[in-house]
Structures are given as structure tokens and as C-alpha cells.
Amino acid sequence: MESGLVLQAEDTRGHQEGIKDFPDALLLDPAEASRAAAMEPLARTRFILGRAALRRFAAELMDLPPGELEASYSCPRCGSGLALSHGRPGYTFRGERLPLLLSMARTRHWVLLAGLPSPGTGMRLGVDAEDPARLDFDGFDGVALGGDELLTVASLTGPALLRERARLWVRKEAWLKVTGDGLRTDPRTVQVRNRPEIADLASSDTGLPARFAAAVALG
């Protein structure tokens, strides 16, 4: 992994009660708060908890007060700035963009955060995590995997099949966060088994439960 890369997992159940008093919601900027307000309650709670965790993480890495950061997301299609609430995450402090790459993944009640302070010019970061149990449904392989990936899972069954599905999926998601394409790109066309920019992550790297799959990509 890249020297200086920081990974942190957070179990958001510890913050669920706090939502009632809105301390995490207070860490959202207007664009984020507007997006949260349009969501149904469960999705809203997860969104608030995730964005608050990301802001605290960024502030800790830069040794700054989280309440003084301003979210500044960037999207290859929509541009960047304080009015945007989706895309690649970033923050400014007193009008200056922080020299920090960030990425976040959510699965179940867990949030996985990745940060790289002082990145090289043009570098991009992507991280993803998944509970293999969420991929236990017919049709996943046909819509998510392609080429030699299908051959890889063809002989697998049971837990081994779910683990390999999850491993391939998080590698795809991490890489698509690097490119900025997201799932606008057909995941079957994204081949990630041997891509050197992507690394599988163990639970000892992340702090996630051992059953989860996780990957990080730098490009």
C-alpha cells in the first residue's frame, strides 16, 4: 500500500442515538443537509453518520477542528465546489483546499474511510467494502462479472463463492471511484483481477469484521 495511506473503520451503531439530538447533522454543510433532507429516514441517518465520520476523519488527519471544514466535492460530469454533495470527497479550510485524498465506503452499519495526506500530483484514491452475505442472490454474476472473472467463480459454491464475489466487487468499486466513472460504467467491462493499482485489504488493515471484503485503489 502507498506510504502514508490511513485506513479507519467505524461502527456507526455507536452514533445512532446521537442522531436524535443532531450533533452529527450539525457537521453537514448546506448542500449535504439539503441532500439528506430529501431521503427517507433510514437512508438519511446512514448518510448523516457517514458524512460526519468522513469529516471527523479528515479533520483528525489534518489536525483541524471538524466544524471549521467545508465540504468540497468534485465530479467529472458536474464540476466541483461547495454546492456539490456527490463525487470525490474533499474539504477546504478557510478557503484553501486541503492537500488530502479521501474515499469512503458503507456496508451494513460500517463505514470504511481512507485518507492520503500530501498526495502526488494527479493521484486519485478509491476504497470499498462489502459484506459477502449481501451478494447471495441469483443473477449477481451475470450483471457484475465478465470475462475470466466468470471462470474464477464458476467452480465455487457456498461461502467461497460469496467471498470471491465480494472480493471482485470491492475491487471494481474501488477502481471506479478512482476513475470517477462509478456505476455509469457497466461493471462487467471492468476487469480488476490483476490490476496492480488495486490491493485487497485484510481486516487487520481496516478494523472491519473479518468476514468483510475490502479493497483500496490508487491511480
PDB file of C-alpha atoms in Angstrom:
ATOM      1  CA  MET A   1       0.000   0.000   0.000  1.00  0.00           C
ATOM      2  CA  GLU A   2       1.001   3.614  -0.531  1.00  0.00           C
ATOM      3  CA  SER A   3       3.161   5.032   2.248  1.00  0.00           C
ATOM      4  CA  GLY A   4       1.109   7.447   4.320  1.00  0.00           C
ATOM      5  CA  LEU A   5      -2.249   5.865   3.482  1.00  0.00           C
ATOM      6  CA  VAL A   6      -4.539   5.820   6.536  1.00  0.00           C
ATOM      7  CA  LEU A   7      -7.473   3.409   6.854  1.00  0.00           C
ATOM      8  CA  GLN A   8     -10.138   3.546   9.537  1.00  0.00           C
ATOM      9  CA  ALA A   9     -13.364   1.635  10.076  1.00  0.00           C
ATOM     10  CA  GLU A  10     -16.214   2.980  12.184  1.00  0.00           C
ATOM     11  CA  ASP A  11     -19.186   1.079  13.549  1.00  0.00           C
ATOM     12  CA  THR A  12     -21.888   3.725  13.267  1.00  0.00           C
ATOM     13  CA  ARG A  13     -24.170   1.998  15.762  1.00  0.00           C
ATOM     14  CA  GLY A  14     -22.287   3.921  18.420  1.00  0.00           C
ATOM     15  CA  HIS A  15     -23.615   7.168  16.926  1.00  0.00           C
ATOM     16  CA  GLN A  16     -27.199   6.142  16.193  1.00  0.00           C
ATOM     17  CA  GLU A  17     -28.628   7.623  19.380  1.00  0.00           C
ATOM     18  CA  GLY A  18     -26.828  10.895  18.732  1.00  0.00           C
ATOM     19  CA  ILE A  19     -28.876  11.439  15.593  1.00  0.00           C
ATOM     20  CA  LYS A  20     -31.851  12.247  17.807  1.00  0.00           C
ATOM     21  CA  ASP A  21     -30.017  15.308  19.090  1.00  0.00           C
ATOM     22  CA  PHE A  22     -28.460  16.075  15.669  1.00  0.00           C
ATOM     23  CA  PRO A  23     -24.790  16.563  16.693  1.00  0.00           C
ATOM     24  CA  ASP A  24     -23.627  14.693  13.587  1.00  0.00           C
ATOM     25  CA  ALA A  25     -26.129  16.536  11.409  1.00  0.00           C
ATOM     26  CA  LEU A  26     -24.561  19.809  12.515  1.00  0.00           C
ATOM     27  CA  LEU A  27     -21.367  18.727  10.743  1.00  0.00           C
ATOM     28  CA  LEU A  28     -23.119  18.785   7.351  1.00  0.00           C
ATOM     29  CA  ASP A  29     -22.746  21.747   5.026  1.00  0.00           C
ATOM     30  CA  PRO A  30     -25.870  23.200   3.314  1.00  0.00           C
ATOM     31  CA  ALA A  31     -25.544  21.083   0.155  1.00  0.00           C
ATOM     32  CA  GLU A  32     -25.163  17.905   2.214  1.00  0.00           C
ATOM     33  CA  ALA A  33     -28.036  18.857   4.529  1.00  0.00           C
ATOM     34  CA  SER A  34     -30.304  19.529   1.551  1.00  0.00           C
ATOM     35  CA  ARG A  35     -29.490  16.129   0.086  1.00  0.00           C
ATOM     36  CA  ALA A  36     -30.106  14.422   3.435  1.00  0.00           C
ATOM     37  CA  ALA A  37     -33.473  16.143   3.838  1.00  0.00           C
ATOM     38  CA  ALA A  38     -34.747  14.550   0.624  1.00  0.00           C
ATOM     39  CA  MET A  39     -34.018  10.995   1.824  1.00  0.00           C
ATOM     40  CA  GLU A  40     -36.247   8.559   3.641  1.00  0.00           C
ATOM     41  CA  PRO A  41     -35.387   8.253   7.360  1.00  0.00           C
ATOM     42  CA  LEU A  42     -33.103   5.205   7.350  1.00  0.00           C
ATOM     43  CA  ALA A  43     -31.101   6.397   4.332  1.00  0.00           C
ATOM     44  CA  ARG A  44     -30.922   9.883   5.875  1.00  0.00           C
ATOM     45  CA  THR A  45     -29.455   8.519   9.099  1.00  0.00           C
ATOM     46  CA  ARG A  46     -26.844   6.470   7.249  1.00  0.00           C
ATOM     47  CA  PHE A  47     -25.923   9.438   5.079  1.00  0.00           C
ATOM     48  CA  ILE A  48     -25.509  11.791   8.043  1.00  0.00           C
ATOM     49  CA  LEU A  49     -23.451   9.285  10.022  1.00  0.00           C
ATOM     50  CA  GLY A  50     -21.199   8.561   7.048  1.00  0.00           C
ATOM     51  CA  ARG A  51     -20.573  12.198   6.140  1.00  0.00           C
ATOM     52  CA  ALA A  52     -19.939  13.143   9.776  1.00  0.00           C
ATOM     53  CA  ALA A  53     -17.465  10.259  10.137  1.00  0.00           C
ATOM     54  CA  LEU A  54     -15.660  11.353   6.969  1.00  0.00           C
ATOM     55  CA  ARG A  55     -15.400  14.947   8.189  1.00  0.00           C
ATOM     56  CA  ARG A  56     -14.061  13.903  11.596  1.00  0.00           C
ATOM     57  CA  PHE A  57     -11.553  11.614   9.867  1.00  0.00           C
ATOM     58  CA  ALA A  58     -10.311  14.387   7.567  1.00  0.00           C
ATOM     59  CA  ALA A  59     -10.063  16.834  10.442  1.00  0.00           C
ATOM     60  CA  GLU A  60      -8.060  14.359  12.518  1.00  0.00           C
ATOM     61  CA  LEU A  61      -5.619  13.695   9.676  1.00  0.00           C
ATOM     62  CA  MET A  62      -5.040  17.429   9.194  1.00  0.00           C
ATOM     63  CA  ASP A  63      -5.218  18.316  12.911  1.00  0.00           C
ATOM     64  CA  LEU A  64      -8.063  20.772  12.352  1.00  0.00           C
ATOM     65  CA  PRO A  65     -11.479  21.316  14.001  1.00  0.00           C
ATOM     66  CA  PRO A  66     -14.110  19.333  12.055  1.00  0.00           C
ATOM     67  CA  GLY A  67     -16.668  22.093  12.418  1.00  0.00           C
ATOM     68  CA  GLU A  68     -14.406  24.511  10.554  1.00  0.00           C
ATOM     69  CA  LEU A  69     -14.039  22.387   7.425  1.00  0.00           C
ATOM     70  CA  GLU A  70     -16.221  22.966   4.375  1.00  0.00           C
ATOM     71  CA  ALA A  71     -17.128  20.080   2.091  1.00  0.00           C
ATOM     72  CA  SER A  72     -15.894  20.490  -1.490  1.00  0.00           C
ATOM     73  CA  TYR A  73     -16.800  17.537  -3.685  1.00  0.00           C
ATOM     74  CA  SER A  74     -15.760  17.061  -7.293  1.00  0.00           C
ATOM     75  CA  CYS A  75     -17.496  15.159 -10.077  1.00  0.00           C
ATOM     76  CA  PRO A  76     -16.114  14.550 -13.589  1.00  0.00           C
ATOM     77  CA  ARG A  77     -19.520  15.435 -15.035  1.00  0.00           C
ATOM     78  CA  CYS A  78     -20.794  18.144 -12.675  1.00  0.00           C
ATOM     79  CA  GLY A  79     -17.647  20.034 -11.702  1.00  0.00           C
ATOM     80  CA  SER A  80     -16.655  20.877  -8.139  1.00  0.00           C
ATOM     81  CA  GLY A  81     -17.302  23.279  -5.308  1.00  0.00           C
ATOM     82  CA  LEU A  82     -19.245  23.915  -2.127  1.00  0.00           C
ATOM     83  CA  ALA A  83     -22.640  23.495  -3.830  1.00  0.00           C
ATOM     84  CA  LEU A  84     -21.907  19.873  -4.792  1.00  0.00           C
ATOM     85  CA  SER A  85     -22.722  16.974  -2.450  1.00  0.00           C
ATOM     86  CA  HIS A  86     -21.597  13.993  -4.527  1.00  0.00           C
ATOM     87  CA  GLY A  87     -18.459  12.736  -6.270  1.00  0.00           C
ATOM     88  CA  ARG A  88     -14.922  12.607  -4.914  1.00  0.00           C
ATOM     89  CA  PRO A  89     -14.861  13.949  -1.358  1.00  0.00           C
ATOM     90  CA  GLY A  90     -12.656  16.824  -0.259  1.00  0.00           C
ATOM     91  CA  TYR A  91     -12.624  19.726   2.167  1.00  0.00           C
ATOM     92  CA  THR A  92     -11.463  23.294   2.355  1.00  0.00           C
ATOM     93  CA  PHE A  93     -10.270  25.195   5.419  1.00  0.00           C
ATOM     94  CA  ARG A  94     -10.559  28.982   5.419  1.00  0.00           C
ATOM     95  CA  GLY A  95     -10.941  28.963   1.668  1.00  0.00           C
ATOM     96  CA  GLU A  96      -7.968  26.706   0.934  1.00  0.00           C
ATOM     97  CA  ARG A  97      -8.445  23.151  -0.320  1.00  0.00           C
ATOM     98  CA  LEU A  98      -6.818  20.620   1.983  1.00  0.00           C
ATOM     99  CA  PRO A  99      -3.961  18.560   0.459  1.00  0.00           C
ATOM    100  CA  LEU A 100      -5.743  15.315   1.222  1.00  0.00           C
ATOM    101  CA  LEU A 101      -7.204  12.457  -0.826  1.00  0.00           C
ATOM    102  CA  LEU A 102     -10.278  10.842   0.712  1.00  0.00           C
ATOM    103  CA  SER A 103     -12.578   7.949  -0.031  1.00  0.00           C
ATOM    104  CA  MET A 104     -15.412   6.311   1.892  1.00  0.00           C
ATOM    105  CA  ALA A 105     -17.383   3.077   1.668  1.00  0.00           C
ATOM    106  CA  ARG A 106     -20.507   1.989   3.544  1.00  0.00           C
ATOM    107  CA  THR A 107     -21.790  -1.519   4.123  1.00  0.00           C
ATOM    108  CA  ARG A 108     -24.319  -2.576   6.726  1.00  0.00           C
ATOM    109  CA  HIS A 109     -23.731  -0.230   9.671  1.00  0.00           C
ATOM    110  CA  TRP A 110     -19.997   0.070   8.993  1.00  0.00           C
ATOM    111  CA  VAL A 111     -18.122   2.926   7.346  1.00  0.00           C
ATOM    112  CA  LEU A 112     -14.631   2.412   5.913  1.00  0.00           C
ATOM    113  CA  LEU A 113     -12.554   5.558   5.471  1.00  0.00           C
ATOM    114  CA  ALA A 114      -9.315   6.027   3.535  1.00  0.00           C
ATOM    115  CA  GLY A 115      -7.103   9.107   3.506  1.00  0.00           C
ATOM    116  CA  LEU A 116      -3.793  10.065   1.943  1.00  0.00           C
ATOM    117  CA  PRO A 117      -2.279  13.365   3.123  1.00  0.00           C
ATOM    118  CA  SER A 118       0.000  15.293   0.745  1.00  0.00           C
ATOM    119  CA  PRO A 119      -0.696  13.137  -2.348  1.00  0.00           C
ATOM    120  CA  GLY A 120       1.298  13.306  -5.536  1.00  0.00           C
ATOM    121  CA  THR A 121       0.032  15.411  -8.416  1.00  0.00           C
ATOM    122  CA  GLY A 122      -2.909  13.821 -10.191  1.00  0.00           C
ATOM    123  CA  MET A 123      -3.311  10.930  -7.751  1.00  0.00           C
ATOM    124  CA  ARG A 124      -6.783   9.518  -7.082  1.00  0.00           C
ATOM    125  CA  LEU A 125      -7.967   7.265  -4.264  1.00  0.00           C
ATOM    126  CA  GLY A 126     -10.798   4.770  -4.009  1.00  0.00           C
ATOM    127  CA  VAL A 127     -11.830   2.367  -1.260  1.00  0.00           C
ATOM    128  CA  ASP A 128     -14.706  -0.067  -0.967  1.00  0.00           C
ATOM    129  CA  ALA A 129     -16.000  -2.688   1.440  1.00  0.00           C
ATOM    130  CA  GLU A 130     -18.775  -5.251   1.337  1.00  0.00           C
ATOM    131  CA  ASP A 131     -20.351  -7.949   3.464  1.00  0.00           C
ATOM    132  CA  PRO A 132     -20.328 -11.086   1.274  1.00  0.00           C
ATOM    133  CA  ALA A 133     -23.720 -12.107   2.650  1.00  0.00           C
ATOM    134  CA  ARG A 134     -25.277  -9.181   0.746  1.00  0.00           C
ATOM    135  CA  LEU A 135     -24.254 -10.779  -2.563  1.00  0.00           C
ATOM    136  CA  ASP A 136     -26.093 -14.063  -2.005  1.00  0.00           C
ATOM    137  CA  PHE A 137     -28.635 -13.753  -4.789  1.00  0.00           C
ATOM    138  CA  ASP A 138     -29.168 -15.245  -8.244  1.00  0.00           C
ATOM    139  CA  GLY A 139     -28.104 -13.102 -11.132  1.00  0.00           C
ATOM    140  CA  PHE A 140     -25.204 -11.287  -9.477  1.00  0.00           C
ATOM    141  CA  ASP A 141     -22.538 -12.912 -11.643  1.00  0.00           C
ATOM    142  CA  GLY A 142     -24.381 -12.098 -14.854  1.00  0.00           C
ATOM    143  CA  VAL A 143     -24.670  -8.379 -14.149  1.00  0.00           C
ATOM    144  CA  ALA A 144     -21.413  -7.746 -12.233  1.00  0.00           C
ATOM    145  CA  LEU A 145     -18.716 -10.049 -13.591  1.00  0.00           C
ATOM    146  CA  GLY A 146     -17.214 -10.564 -17.010  1.00  0.00           C
ATOM    147  CA  GLY A 147     -14.521 -12.472 -18.869  1.00  0.00           C
ATOM    148  CA  ASP A 148     -12.169 -14.519 -16.731  1.00  0.00           C
ATOM    149  CA  GLU A 149     -13.971 -13.381 -13.576  1.00  0.00           C
ATOM    150  CA  LEU A 150     -16.861 -15.642 -14.510  1.00  0.00           C
ATOM    151  CA  LEU A 151     -14.450 -18.530 -14.908  1.00  0.00           C
ATOM    152  CA  THR A 152     -12.994 -17.781 -11.488  1.00  0.00           C
ATOM    153  CA  VAL A 153     -16.338 -18.139  -9.707  1.00  0.00           C
ATOM    154  CA  ALA A 154     -17.782 -20.930 -11.891  1.00  0.00           C
ATOM    155  CA  SER A 155     -16.397 -23.758  -9.748  1.00  0.00           C
ATOM    156  CA  LEU A 156     -17.158 -22.118  -6.384  1.00  0.00           C
ATOM    157  CA  THR A 157     -20.154 -22.653  -4.135  1.00  0.00           C
ATOM    158  CA  GLY A 158     -21.346 -21.553  -0.712  1.00  0.00           C
ATOM    159  CA  PRO A 159     -19.203 -19.218   1.390  1.00  0.00           C
ATOM    160  CA  ALA A 160     -16.249 -19.473  -1.001  1.00  0.00           C
ATOM    161  CA  LEU A 161     -18.414 -18.182  -3.855  1.00  0.00           C
ATOM    162  CA  LEU A 162     -19.717 -15.262  -1.796  1.00  0.00           C
ATOM    163  CA  ARG A 163     -16.213 -14.316  -0.634  1.00  0.00           C
ATOM    164  CA  GLU A 164     -14.878 -14.256  -4.197  1.00  0.00           C
ATOM    165  CA  ARG A 165     -17.879 -12.303  -5.475  1.00  0.00           C
ATOM    166  CA  ALA A 166     -17.307  -9.731  -2.739  1.00  0.00           C
ATOM    167  CA  ARG A 167     -13.561  -9.570  -3.385  1.00  0.00           C
ATOM    168  CA  LEU A 168     -14.053  -8.873  -7.076  1.00  0.00           C
ATOM    169  CA  TRP A 169     -16.879  -6.412  -6.437  1.00  0.00           C
ATOM    170  CA  VAL A 170     -14.980  -4.227  -3.964  1.00  0.00           C
ATOM    171  CA  ARG A 171     -12.016  -4.119  -6.337  1.00  0.00           C
ATOM    172  CA  LYS A 172     -14.325  -2.892  -9.114  1.00  0.00           C
ATOM    173  CA  GLU A 173     -15.976  -0.286  -6.883  1.00  0.00           C
ATOM    174  CA  ALA A 174     -12.629   0.977  -5.564  1.00  0.00           C
ATOM    175  CA  TRP A 175     -11.279   1.348  -9.093  1.00  0.00           C
ATOM    176  CA  LEU A 176     -14.422   3.084 -10.391  1.00  0.00           C
ATOM    177  CA  LYS A 177     -14.051   5.613  -7.563  1.00  0.00           C
ATOM    178  CA  VAL A 178     -10.513   6.306  -8.797  1.00  0.00           C
ATOM    179  CA  THR A 179     -11.678   6.854 -12.367  1.00  0.00           C
ATOM    180  CA  GLY A 180     -14.731   8.817 -11.258  1.00  0.00           C
ATOM    181  CA  ASP A 181     -16.981   6.749 -13.520  1.00  0.00           C
ATOM    182  CA  GLY A 182     -18.918   4.949 -10.803  1.00  0.00           C
ATOM    183  CA  LEU A 183     -21.619   2.573 -11.924  1.00  0.00           C
ATOM    184  CA  ARG A 184     -22.287   4.609 -15.047  1.00  0.00           C
ATOM    185  CA  THR A 185     -19.760   2.097 -16.381  1.00  0.00           C
ATOM    186  CA  ASP A 186     -21.004  -1.462 -16.880  1.00  0.00           C
ATOM    187  CA  PRO A 187     -19.136  -3.367 -14.129  1.00  0.00           C
ATOM    188  CA  ARG A 188     -18.828  -6.409 -16.391  1.00  0.00           C
ATOM    189  CA  THR A 189     -16.388  -4.437 -18.539  1.00  0.00           C
ATOM    190  CA  VAL A 190     -14.142  -3.500 -15.614  1.00  0.00           C
ATOM    191  CA  GLN A 191     -11.527  -6.220 -15.236  1.00  0.00           C
ATOM    192  CA  VAL A 192      -9.738  -5.966 -11.897  1.00  0.00           C
ATOM    193  CA  ARG A 193      -8.255  -9.354 -11.009  1.00  0.00           C
ATOM    194  CA  ASN A 194      -4.676  -8.412 -11.930  1.00  0.00           C
ATOM    195  CA  ARG A 195      -4.746  -4.616 -11.896  1.00  0.00           C
ATOM    196  CA  PRO A 196      -1.642  -3.534  -9.926  1.00  0.00           C
ATOM    197  CA  GLU A 197      -3.206  -0.279  -8.728  1.00  0.00           C
ATOM    198  CA  ILE A 198      -5.689  -2.226  -6.560  1.00  0.00           C
ATOM    199  CA  ALA A 199      -4.893  -4.034  -3.305  1.00  0.00           C
ATOM    200  CA  ASP A 200      -7.080  -6.356  -1.259  1.00  0.00           C
ATOM    201  CA  LEU A 201      -7.360  -5.309   2.377  1.00  0.00           C
ATOM    202  CA  ALA A 202      -7.401  -7.641   5.373  1.00  0.00           C
ATOM    203  CA  SER A 203      -9.437  -6.943   8.484  1.00  0.00           C
ATOM    204  CA  SER A 204      -6.136  -6.207  10.253  1.00  0.00           C
ATOM    205  CA  ASP A 205      -5.633  -3.342   7.761  1.00  0.00           C
ATOM    206  CA  THR A 206      -9.084  -1.846   8.191  1.00  0.00           C
ATOM    207  CA  GLY A 207     -10.649  -2.792  11.509  1.00  0.00           C
ATOM    208  CA  LEU A 208     -13.690  -4.223   9.726  1.00  0.00           C
ATOM    209  CA  PRO A 209     -15.172  -7.596  10.749  1.00  0.00           C
ATOM    210  CA  ALA A 210     -13.095 -10.482   9.382  1.00  0.00           C
ATOM    211  CA  ARG A 211     -15.889 -11.696   7.079  1.00  0.00           C
ATOM    212  CA  PHE A 212     -15.973  -8.428   5.105  1.00  0.00           C
ATOM    213  CA  ALA A 213     -14.123  -7.913   1.819  1.00  0.00           C
ATOM    214  CA  ALA A 214     -12.337  -4.612   1.224  1.00  0.00           C
ATOM    215  CA  ALA A 215     -10.015  -3.103  -1.366  1.00  0.00           C
ATOM    216  CA  VAL A 216      -8.170   0.143  -1.983  1.00  0.00           C
ATOM    217  CA  ALA A 217      -7.088   1.612  -5.310  1.00  0.00           C
ATOM    218  CA  LEU A 218      -4.629   4.391  -6.135  1.00  0.00           C
ATOM    219  CA  GLY A 219      -4.190   5.732  -9.615  1.00  0.00           C
TER     220      GLY A 219
END
